CSV table of C-alpha atoms and ligand atoms in Angstrom, one decimal:
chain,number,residue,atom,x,y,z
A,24,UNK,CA,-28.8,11.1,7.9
A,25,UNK,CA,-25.7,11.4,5.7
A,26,UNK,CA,-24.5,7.9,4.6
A,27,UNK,CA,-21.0,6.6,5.4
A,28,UNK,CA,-19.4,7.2,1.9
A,29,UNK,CA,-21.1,11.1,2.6
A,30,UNK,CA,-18.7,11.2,5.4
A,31,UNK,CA,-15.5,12.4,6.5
A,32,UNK,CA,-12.5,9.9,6.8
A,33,UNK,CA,-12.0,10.4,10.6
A,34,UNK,CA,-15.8,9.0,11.0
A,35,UNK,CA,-15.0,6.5,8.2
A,36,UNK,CA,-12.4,5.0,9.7
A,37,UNK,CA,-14.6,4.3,13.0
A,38,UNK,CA,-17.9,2.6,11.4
A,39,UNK,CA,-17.3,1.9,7.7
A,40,UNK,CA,-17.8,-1.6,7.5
A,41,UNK,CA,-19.6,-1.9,10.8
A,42,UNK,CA,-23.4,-2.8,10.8
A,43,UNK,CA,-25.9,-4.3,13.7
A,44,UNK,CA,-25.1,-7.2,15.1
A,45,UNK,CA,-26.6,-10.1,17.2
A,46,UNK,CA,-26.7,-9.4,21.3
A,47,UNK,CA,-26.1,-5.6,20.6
A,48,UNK,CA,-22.5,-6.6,19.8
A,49,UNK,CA,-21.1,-3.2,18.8
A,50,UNK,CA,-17.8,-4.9,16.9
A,51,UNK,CA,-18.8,-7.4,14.2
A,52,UNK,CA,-17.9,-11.2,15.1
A,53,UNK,CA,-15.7,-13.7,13.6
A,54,UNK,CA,-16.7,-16.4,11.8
A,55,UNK,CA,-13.9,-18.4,12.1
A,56,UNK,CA,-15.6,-21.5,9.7
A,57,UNK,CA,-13.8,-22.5,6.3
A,58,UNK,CA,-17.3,-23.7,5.3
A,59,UNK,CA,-21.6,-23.0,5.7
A,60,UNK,CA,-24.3,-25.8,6.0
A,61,UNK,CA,-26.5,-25.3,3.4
A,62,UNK,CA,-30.7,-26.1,4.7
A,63,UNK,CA,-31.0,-28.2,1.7
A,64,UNK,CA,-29.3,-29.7,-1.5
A,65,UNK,CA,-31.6,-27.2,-3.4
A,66,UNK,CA,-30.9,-24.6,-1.3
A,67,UNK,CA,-26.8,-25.4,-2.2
A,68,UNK,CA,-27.7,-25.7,-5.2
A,69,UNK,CA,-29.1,-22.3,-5.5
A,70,UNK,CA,-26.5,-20.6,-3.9
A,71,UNK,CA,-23.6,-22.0,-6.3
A,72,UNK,CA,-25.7,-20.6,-9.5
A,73,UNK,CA,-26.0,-17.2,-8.0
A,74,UNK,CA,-29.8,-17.7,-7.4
A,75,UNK,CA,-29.6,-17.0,-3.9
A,76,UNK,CA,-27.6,-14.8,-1.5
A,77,UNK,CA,-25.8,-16.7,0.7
A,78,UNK,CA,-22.1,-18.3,2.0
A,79,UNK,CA,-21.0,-20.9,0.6
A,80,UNK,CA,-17.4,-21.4,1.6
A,81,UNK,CA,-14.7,-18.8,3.5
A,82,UNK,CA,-12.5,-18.4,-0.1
A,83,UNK,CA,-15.1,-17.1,-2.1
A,84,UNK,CA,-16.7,-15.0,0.8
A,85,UNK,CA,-17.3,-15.0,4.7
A,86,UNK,CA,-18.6,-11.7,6.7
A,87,UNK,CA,-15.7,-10.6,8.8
A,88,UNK,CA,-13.7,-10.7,5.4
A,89,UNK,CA,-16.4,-8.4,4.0
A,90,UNK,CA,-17.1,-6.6,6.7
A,91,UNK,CA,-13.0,-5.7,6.4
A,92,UNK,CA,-13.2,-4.4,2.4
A,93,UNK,CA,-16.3,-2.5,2.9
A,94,UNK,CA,-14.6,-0.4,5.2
A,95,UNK,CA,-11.4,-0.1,2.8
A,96,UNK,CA,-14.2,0.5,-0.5
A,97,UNK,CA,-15.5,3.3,1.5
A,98,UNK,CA,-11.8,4.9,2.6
A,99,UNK,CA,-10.8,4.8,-0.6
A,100,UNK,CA,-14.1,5.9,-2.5
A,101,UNK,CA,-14.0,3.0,-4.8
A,102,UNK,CA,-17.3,0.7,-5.7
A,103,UNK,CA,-15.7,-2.7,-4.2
A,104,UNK,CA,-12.6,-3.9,-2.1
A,105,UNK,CA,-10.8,-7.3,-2.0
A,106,UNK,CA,-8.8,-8.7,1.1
A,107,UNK,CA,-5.9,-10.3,-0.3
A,108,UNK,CA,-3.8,-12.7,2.2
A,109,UNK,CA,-0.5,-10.4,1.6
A,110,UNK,CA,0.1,-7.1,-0.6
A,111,UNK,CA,2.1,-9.1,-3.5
A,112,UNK,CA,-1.1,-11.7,-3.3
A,113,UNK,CA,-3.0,-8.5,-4.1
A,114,UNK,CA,-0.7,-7.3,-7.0
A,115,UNK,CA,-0.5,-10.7,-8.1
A,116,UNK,CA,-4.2,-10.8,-8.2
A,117,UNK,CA,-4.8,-7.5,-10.4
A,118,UNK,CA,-1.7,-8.4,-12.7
A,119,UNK,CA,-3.3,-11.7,-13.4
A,120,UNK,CA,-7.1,-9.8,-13.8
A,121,UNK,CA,-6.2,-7.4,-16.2
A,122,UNK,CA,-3.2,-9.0,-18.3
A,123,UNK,CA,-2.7,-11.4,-21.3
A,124,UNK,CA,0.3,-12.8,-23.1
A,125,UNK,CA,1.8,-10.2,-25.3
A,126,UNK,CA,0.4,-7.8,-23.1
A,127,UNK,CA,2.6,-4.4,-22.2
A,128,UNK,CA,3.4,-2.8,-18.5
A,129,UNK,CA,4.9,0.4,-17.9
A,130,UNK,CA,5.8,0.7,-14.7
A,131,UNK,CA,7.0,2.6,-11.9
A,132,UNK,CA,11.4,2.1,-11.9
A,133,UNK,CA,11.3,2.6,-8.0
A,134,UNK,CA,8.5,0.4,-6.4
A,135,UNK,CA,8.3,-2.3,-4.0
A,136,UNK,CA,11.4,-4.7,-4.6
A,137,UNK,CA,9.0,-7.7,-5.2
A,138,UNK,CA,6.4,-6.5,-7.5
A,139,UNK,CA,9.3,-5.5,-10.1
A,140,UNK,CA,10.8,-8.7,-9.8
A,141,UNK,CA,7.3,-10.3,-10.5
A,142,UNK,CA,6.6,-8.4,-13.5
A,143,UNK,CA,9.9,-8.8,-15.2
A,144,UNK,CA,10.3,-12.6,-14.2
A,145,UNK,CA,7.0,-14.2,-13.6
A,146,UNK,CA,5.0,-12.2,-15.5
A,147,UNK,CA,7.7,-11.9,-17.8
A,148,UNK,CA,7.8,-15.9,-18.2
A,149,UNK,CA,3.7,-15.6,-19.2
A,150,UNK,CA,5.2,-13.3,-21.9
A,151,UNK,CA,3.9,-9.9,-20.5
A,152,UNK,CA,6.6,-7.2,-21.0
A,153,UNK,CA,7.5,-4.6,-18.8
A,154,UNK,CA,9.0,-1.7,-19.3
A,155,UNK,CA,10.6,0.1,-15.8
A,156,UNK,CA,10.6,4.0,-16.7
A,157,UNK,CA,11.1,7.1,-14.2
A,158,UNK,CA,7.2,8.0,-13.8
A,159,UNK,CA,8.0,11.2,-11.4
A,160,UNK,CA,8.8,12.6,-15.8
A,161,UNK,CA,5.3,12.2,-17.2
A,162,UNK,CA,7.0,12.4,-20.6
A,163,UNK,CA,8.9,9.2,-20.2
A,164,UNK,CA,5.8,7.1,-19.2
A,165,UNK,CA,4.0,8.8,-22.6
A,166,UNK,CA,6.7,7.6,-24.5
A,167,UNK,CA,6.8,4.1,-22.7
A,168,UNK,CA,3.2,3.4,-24.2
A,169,UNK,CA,3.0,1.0,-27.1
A,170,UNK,CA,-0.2,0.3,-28.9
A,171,UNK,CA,-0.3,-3.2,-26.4
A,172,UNK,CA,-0.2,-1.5,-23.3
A,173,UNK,CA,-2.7,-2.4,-21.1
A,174,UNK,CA,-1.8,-1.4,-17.5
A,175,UNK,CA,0.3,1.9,-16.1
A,176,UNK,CA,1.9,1.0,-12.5
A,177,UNK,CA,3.0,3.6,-10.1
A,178,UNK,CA,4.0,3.7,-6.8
A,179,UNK,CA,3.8,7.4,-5.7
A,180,UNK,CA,5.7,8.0,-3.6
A,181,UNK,CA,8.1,5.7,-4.8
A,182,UNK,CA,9.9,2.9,-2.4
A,183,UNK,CA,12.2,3.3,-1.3
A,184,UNK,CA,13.1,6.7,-3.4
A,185,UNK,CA,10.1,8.8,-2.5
A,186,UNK,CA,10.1,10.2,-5.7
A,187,UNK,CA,6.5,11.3,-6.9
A,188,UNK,CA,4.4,10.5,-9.4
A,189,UNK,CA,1.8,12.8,-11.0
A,190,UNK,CA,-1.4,11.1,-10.6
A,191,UNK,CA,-3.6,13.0,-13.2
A,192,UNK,CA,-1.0,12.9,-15.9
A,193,UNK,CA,-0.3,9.3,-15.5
A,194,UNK,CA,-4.1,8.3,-15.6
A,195,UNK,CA,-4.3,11.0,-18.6
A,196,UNK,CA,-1.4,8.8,-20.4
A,197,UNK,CA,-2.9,5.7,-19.7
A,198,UNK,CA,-6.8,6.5,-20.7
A,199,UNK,CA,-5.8,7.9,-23.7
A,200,UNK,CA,-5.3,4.4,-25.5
A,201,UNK,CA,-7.3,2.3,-23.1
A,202,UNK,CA,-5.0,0.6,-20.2
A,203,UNK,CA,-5.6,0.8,-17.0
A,204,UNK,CA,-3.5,3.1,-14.5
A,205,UNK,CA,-2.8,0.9,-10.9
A,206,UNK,CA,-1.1,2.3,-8.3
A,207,UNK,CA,0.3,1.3,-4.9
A,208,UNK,CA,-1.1,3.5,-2.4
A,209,UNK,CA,0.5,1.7,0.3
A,210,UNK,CA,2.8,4.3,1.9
A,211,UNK,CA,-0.1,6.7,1.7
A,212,UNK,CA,-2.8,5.1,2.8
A,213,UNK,CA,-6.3,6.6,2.0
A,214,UNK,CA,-5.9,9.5,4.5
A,215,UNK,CA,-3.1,10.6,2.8
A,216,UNK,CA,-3.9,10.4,-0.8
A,217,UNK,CA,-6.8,9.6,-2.8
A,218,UNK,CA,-5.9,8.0,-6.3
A,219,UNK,CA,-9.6,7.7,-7.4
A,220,UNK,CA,-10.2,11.4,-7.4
A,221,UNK,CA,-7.2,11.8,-9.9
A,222,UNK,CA,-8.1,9.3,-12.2
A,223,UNK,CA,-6.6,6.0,-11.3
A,224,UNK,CA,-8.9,2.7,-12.1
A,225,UNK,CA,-7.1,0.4,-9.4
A,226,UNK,CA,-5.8,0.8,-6.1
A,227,UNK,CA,-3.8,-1.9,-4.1
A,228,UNK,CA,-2.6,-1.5,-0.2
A,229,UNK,CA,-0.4,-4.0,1.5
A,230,UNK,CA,-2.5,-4.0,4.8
A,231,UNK,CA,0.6,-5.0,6.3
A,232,UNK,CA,1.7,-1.9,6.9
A,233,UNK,CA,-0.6,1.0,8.1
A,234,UNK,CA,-4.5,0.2,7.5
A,235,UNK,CA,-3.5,-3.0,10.2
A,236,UNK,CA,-1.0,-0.7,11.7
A,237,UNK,CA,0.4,-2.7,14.0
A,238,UNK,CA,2.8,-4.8,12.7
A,239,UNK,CA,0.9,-8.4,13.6
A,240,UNK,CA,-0.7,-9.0,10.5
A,241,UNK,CA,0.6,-9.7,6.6
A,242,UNK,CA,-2.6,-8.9,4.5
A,243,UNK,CA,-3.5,-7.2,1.4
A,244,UNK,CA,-6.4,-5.6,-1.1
A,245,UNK,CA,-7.5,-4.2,-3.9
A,246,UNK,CA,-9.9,-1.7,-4.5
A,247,UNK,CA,-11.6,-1.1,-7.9
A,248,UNK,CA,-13.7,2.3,-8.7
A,249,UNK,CA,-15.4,0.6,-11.6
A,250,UNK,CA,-18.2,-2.0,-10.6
A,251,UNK,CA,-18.0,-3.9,-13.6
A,252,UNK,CA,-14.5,-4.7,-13.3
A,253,UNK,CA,-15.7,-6.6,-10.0
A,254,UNK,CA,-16.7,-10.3,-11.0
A,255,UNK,CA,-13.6,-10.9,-13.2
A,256,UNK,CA,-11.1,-9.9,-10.1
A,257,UNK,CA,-13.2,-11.9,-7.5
A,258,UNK,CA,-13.2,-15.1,-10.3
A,259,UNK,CA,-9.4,-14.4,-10.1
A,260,UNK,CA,-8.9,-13.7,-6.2
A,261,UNK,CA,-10.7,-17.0,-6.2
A,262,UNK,CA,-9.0,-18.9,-8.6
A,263,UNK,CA,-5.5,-17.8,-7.4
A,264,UNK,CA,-6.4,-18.2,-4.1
A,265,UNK,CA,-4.4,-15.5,-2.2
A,266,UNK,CA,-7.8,-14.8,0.4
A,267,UNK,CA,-7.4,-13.3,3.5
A,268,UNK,CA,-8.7,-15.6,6.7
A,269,UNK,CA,-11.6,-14.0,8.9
A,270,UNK,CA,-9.5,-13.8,12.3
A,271,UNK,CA,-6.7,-11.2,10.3
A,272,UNK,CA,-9.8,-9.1,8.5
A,273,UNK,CA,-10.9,-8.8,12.2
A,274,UNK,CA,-7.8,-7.4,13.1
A,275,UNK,CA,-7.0,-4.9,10.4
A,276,UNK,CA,-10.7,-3.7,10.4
A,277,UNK,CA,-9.9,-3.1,14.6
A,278,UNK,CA,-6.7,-1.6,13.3
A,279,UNK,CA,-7.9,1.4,10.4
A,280,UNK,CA,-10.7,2.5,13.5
A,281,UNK,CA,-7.1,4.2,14.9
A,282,UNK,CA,-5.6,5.0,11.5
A,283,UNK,CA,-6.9,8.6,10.8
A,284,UNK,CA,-5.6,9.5,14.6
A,285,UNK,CA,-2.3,7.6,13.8
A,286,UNK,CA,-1.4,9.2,10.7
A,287,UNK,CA,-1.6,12.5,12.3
A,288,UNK,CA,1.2,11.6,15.1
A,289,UNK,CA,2.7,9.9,11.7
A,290,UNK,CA,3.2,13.0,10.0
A,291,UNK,CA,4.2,15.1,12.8
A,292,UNK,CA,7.1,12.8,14.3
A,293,UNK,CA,8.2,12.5,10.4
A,294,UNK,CA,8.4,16.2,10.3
A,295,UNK,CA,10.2,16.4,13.4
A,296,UNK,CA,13.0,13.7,12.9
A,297,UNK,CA,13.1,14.8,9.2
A,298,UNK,CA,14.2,18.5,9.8
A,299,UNK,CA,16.5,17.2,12.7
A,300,UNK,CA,18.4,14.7,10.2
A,301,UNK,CA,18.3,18.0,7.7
A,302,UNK,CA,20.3,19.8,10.0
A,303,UNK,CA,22.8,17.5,10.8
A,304,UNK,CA,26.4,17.8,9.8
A,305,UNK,CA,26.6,13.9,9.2
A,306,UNK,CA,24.0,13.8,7.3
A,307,UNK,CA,24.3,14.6,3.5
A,308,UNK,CA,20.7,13.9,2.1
A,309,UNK,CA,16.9,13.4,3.3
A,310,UNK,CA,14.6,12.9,1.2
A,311,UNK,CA,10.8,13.4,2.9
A,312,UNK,CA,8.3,15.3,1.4
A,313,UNK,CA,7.2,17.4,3.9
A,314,UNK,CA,10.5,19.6,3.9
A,315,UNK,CA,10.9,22.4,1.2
A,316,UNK,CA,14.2,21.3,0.1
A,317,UNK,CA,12.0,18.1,-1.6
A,318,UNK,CA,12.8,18.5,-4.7
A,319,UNK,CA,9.1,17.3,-6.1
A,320,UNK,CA,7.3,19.9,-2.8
A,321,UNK,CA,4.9,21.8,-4.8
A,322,UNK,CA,3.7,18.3,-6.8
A,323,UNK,CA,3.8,16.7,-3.2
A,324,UNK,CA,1.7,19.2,-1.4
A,325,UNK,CA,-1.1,19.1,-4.4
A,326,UNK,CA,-2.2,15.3,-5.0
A,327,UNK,CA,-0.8,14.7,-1.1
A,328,UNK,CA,-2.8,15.5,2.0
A,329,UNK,CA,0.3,15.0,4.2
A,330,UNK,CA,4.3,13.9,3.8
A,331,UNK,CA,3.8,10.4,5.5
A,332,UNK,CA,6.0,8.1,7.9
A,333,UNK,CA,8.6,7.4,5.5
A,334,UNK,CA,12.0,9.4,5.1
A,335,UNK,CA,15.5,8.2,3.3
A,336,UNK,CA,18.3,9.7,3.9
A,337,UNK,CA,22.1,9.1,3.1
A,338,UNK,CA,25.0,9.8,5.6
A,339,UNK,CA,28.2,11.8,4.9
A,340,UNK,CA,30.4,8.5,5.5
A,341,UNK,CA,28.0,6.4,2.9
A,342,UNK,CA,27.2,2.8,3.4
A,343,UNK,CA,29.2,2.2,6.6
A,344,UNK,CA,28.7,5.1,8.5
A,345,UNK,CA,24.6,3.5,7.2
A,346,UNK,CA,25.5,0.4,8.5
A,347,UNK,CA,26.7,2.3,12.1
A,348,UNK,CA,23.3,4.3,12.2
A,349,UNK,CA,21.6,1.0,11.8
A,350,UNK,CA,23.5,-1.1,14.3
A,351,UNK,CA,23.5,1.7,17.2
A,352,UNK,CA,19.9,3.0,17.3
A,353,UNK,CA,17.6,1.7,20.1
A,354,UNK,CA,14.1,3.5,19.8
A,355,UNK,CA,14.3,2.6,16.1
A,356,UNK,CA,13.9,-1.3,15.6
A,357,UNK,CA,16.4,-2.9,12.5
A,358,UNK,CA,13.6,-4.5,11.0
A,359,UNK,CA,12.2,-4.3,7.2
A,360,UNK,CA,7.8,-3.2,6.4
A,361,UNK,CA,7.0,0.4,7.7
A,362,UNK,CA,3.5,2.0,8.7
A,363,UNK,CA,3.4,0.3,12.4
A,364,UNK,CA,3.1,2.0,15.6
A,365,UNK,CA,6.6,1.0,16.1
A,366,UNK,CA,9.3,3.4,14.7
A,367,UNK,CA,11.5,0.7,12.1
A,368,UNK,CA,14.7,1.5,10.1
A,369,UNK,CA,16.4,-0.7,7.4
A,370,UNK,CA,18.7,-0.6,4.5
A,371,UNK,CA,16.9,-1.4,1.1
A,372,UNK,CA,20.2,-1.9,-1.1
A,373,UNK,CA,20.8,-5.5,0.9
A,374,UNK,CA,16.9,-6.2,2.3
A,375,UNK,CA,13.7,-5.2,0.8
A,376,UNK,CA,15.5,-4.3,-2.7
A,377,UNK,CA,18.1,-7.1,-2.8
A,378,UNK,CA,16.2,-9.0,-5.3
A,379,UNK,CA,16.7,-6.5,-7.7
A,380,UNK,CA,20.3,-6.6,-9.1
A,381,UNK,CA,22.5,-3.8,-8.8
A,382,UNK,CA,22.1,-2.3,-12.1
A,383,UNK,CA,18.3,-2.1,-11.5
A,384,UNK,CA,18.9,-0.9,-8.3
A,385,UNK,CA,21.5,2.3,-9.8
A,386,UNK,CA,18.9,2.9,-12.5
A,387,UNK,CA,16.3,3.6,-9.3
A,388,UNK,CA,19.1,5.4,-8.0
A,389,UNK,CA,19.1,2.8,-4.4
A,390,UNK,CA,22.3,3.9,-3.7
A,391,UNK,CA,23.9,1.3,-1.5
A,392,UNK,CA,24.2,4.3,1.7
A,393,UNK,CA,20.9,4.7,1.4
A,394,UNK,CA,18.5,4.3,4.9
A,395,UNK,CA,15.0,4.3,5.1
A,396,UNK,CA,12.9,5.0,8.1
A,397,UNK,CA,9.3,4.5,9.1
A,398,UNK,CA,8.8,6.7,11.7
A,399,UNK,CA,6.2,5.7,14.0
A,400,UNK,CA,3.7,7.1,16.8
A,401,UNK,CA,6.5,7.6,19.7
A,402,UNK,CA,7.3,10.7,21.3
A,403,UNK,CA,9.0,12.6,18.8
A,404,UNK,CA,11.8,14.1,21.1
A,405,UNK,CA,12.7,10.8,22.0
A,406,UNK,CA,13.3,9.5,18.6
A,407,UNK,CA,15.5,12.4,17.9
A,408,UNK,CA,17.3,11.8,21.3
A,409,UNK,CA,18.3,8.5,19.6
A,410,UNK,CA,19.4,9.1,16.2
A,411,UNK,CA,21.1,12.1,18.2
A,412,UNK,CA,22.9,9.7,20.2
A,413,UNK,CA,24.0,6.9,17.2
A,414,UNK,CA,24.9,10.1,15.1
A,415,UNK,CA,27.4,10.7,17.6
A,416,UNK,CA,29.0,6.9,17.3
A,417,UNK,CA,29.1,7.3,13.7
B,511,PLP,C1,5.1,-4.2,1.8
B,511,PLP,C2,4.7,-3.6,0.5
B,511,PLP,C3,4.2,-4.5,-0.4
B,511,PLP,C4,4.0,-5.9,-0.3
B,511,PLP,O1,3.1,-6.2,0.8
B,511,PLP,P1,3.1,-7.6,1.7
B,511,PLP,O2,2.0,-7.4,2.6
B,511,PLP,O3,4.5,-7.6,2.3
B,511,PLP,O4,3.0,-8.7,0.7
B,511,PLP,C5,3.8,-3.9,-1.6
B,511,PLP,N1,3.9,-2.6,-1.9
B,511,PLP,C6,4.5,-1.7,-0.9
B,511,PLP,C7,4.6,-0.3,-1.3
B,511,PLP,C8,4.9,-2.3,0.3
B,511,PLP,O5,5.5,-1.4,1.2
């Protein structure tokens, strides 16, 4: 019989992570306990110096957690997984792994609004420096690289910009003197995009989005391809203490069962609303990467196995004319995250990138008309129907 890592992702997605189970159970249980009884002092006592196999207590490890980052190790082909309580507890966590003072980032100039604000302030504080370059030119992350750099950071593609990022150059870049290339494969998920196969060493998810799917969870991981790297980032996972609890594994394993057959309605209703915005006389720019006016298509169809949920797009009257779309659709829910079930819009330039200031904001080119949409798993016609309808009020 082929093992689970032999298979394909649609099977992955059902039974990765799943094994046999008192009663016949077919889904594994909770164990919602902070804590495990020991038979013995000895026995304790072997379990704490790595003796024995064994649970000790739910931060360091408990089996629904597990049960949870086996199945995202296996998605993402990587050799271990972590379940972090939120995707910034999971950044935080391989920031912290992997970097010392007087250490050197490049990174990514359009990513997730928090993570740059991390590595500029807090980070910054510890006295890592960061340098924010436009990694979609693979020349102006080589000439980033100083002799301290130790990690690469990408977000491909970017948030909210959806410019891409060439995977294979970037790992190239950063193997050549020794640092570590990390990237956020959150909007891609593993279905999408598979980072391991084109060289990256670290993989991060906010679960938030769509591995849990359903917008009732905050959670996050890290996934490593490198077993030795293992030990120091579970020390660190530990010592920070940004764990996931047992009941929201539970409910992000339940939720990447569905996520192979919910990125396919994904990428079709993204098409569909995509090319519909594209045609619109009030609309002067979309930016998704399943349409051949993309201006990064060829790049995108070659490390990507599909365009995604996630579309921006500018109207013809800017930022009101924004704030009109916004206020007047009723399929689409005013609400910031992305990669749920439900279809979401929001407006990063005053939400998920308003703790950038404005001149990092320009430099990422988050123009202030800028929308972004998450489109999710309704009927397609129907979301069209409704940006047809607040087009027309605005
Ligand atoms: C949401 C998001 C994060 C942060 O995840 P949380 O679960 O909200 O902490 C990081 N990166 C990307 C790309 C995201 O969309």
């Amino acid at each position: 019989m082929k093992s689970i890592e032999e298979c394909k992702k649609e099977t992955q997605a059902v039974h990765a992570g799943i094994d046999e189970y008192e009663f016949g159970s077919v889904v594994p249980p909770i164990y919602q306990t902070s804590t495990f009884r020991f038979k013995d002092v000895d026995h304790g006592a072997r379990l704490f110096r790595g003796d024995e196999d064994g649970y000790i207590y739910t931060r360091m490890r408990n089996p629904a957690v597990e049960a949870m980052e086996k199945a995202i190790a296996v998605l993402e082909g990587g050799s271990h997984a972590l379940g972090c309580g939120s995707g910034m507890a999971a950044v935080n966590t391989v920031l912290t792994a992997l970097l010392s003072k007087n250490d050197h980032v490049v990174c990514s100039e359009s990513v997730y609004g928090p993570t740059t604000t991390l590595l500029s302030g807090v980070f910054g504080k510890f006295g890592v420096r960061t340098d924010f370059v436009d990694t979609s030119n693979s020349d102006l992350i080589r000439s980033a690289m100083k002799p301290e750099t130790k990690v690469v950071y990408i977000e491909t593609p970017g948030n909210p910009t959806m410019v891409v990022t060439n995977i294979k150059e970037a790992a190239a870049i950063a193997h050549k003197q020794g640092a570590y290339l990390v990237i956020d494969n959150t909007f891609m998920s593993p279905i999408l995009q598979n980072p391991f196969e084109m060289g990256a060493d670290v993989i991060i998810h906010s679960l938030t989005k769509f591995l849990n799917g359903h917008a009732d969870v905050v959670a996050g991981a890290v996934v490593l391809k490198d077993p030795n790297l293992y030990p120091q980032f579970r020390k660190t996972l530990n010592q920070i203490g940004g764990v996931i609890d047992p009941f929201n594994s539970f409910l992000v394993h339940r939720g990447i069962k569905t996520l192979d057959v919910r990125i396919e309605r994904h990428n079709k209703n993204a098409m569909k609303v995509a090319k519909f915005l594209e045609n619109h006389p009030k609309v002067s720019w979309v930016r998704y990467p399943g349409l051949e006016s993309f201006p990064q298509y060829d790049l995108a169809r070659q490390q990507m196995k599909g365009p995604g949920a996630m579309i921006t797009c500018e109207l013809s009257g800017g930022l009101n004319a924004g704030k009109c779309l916004m206020n007047s659709l009723r399929i689409f829910q005013l609400a910031v995250s992305l990669g749920g079930v439900e279809s979401l819009v929001q407006h990063p330039a005053s939400m998920t990138h308003a703790s950038m200031d404005k001149k990092q904001r320009e430099k990422a080119k988050i123009t202030d008309g800028l929308v972004r949409l998450s489109v999710g798993i309704e009927n397609a016609e129907e979301l069209v129907e409704d940006l047809e309808q607040a087009l027309k009020l605005c």
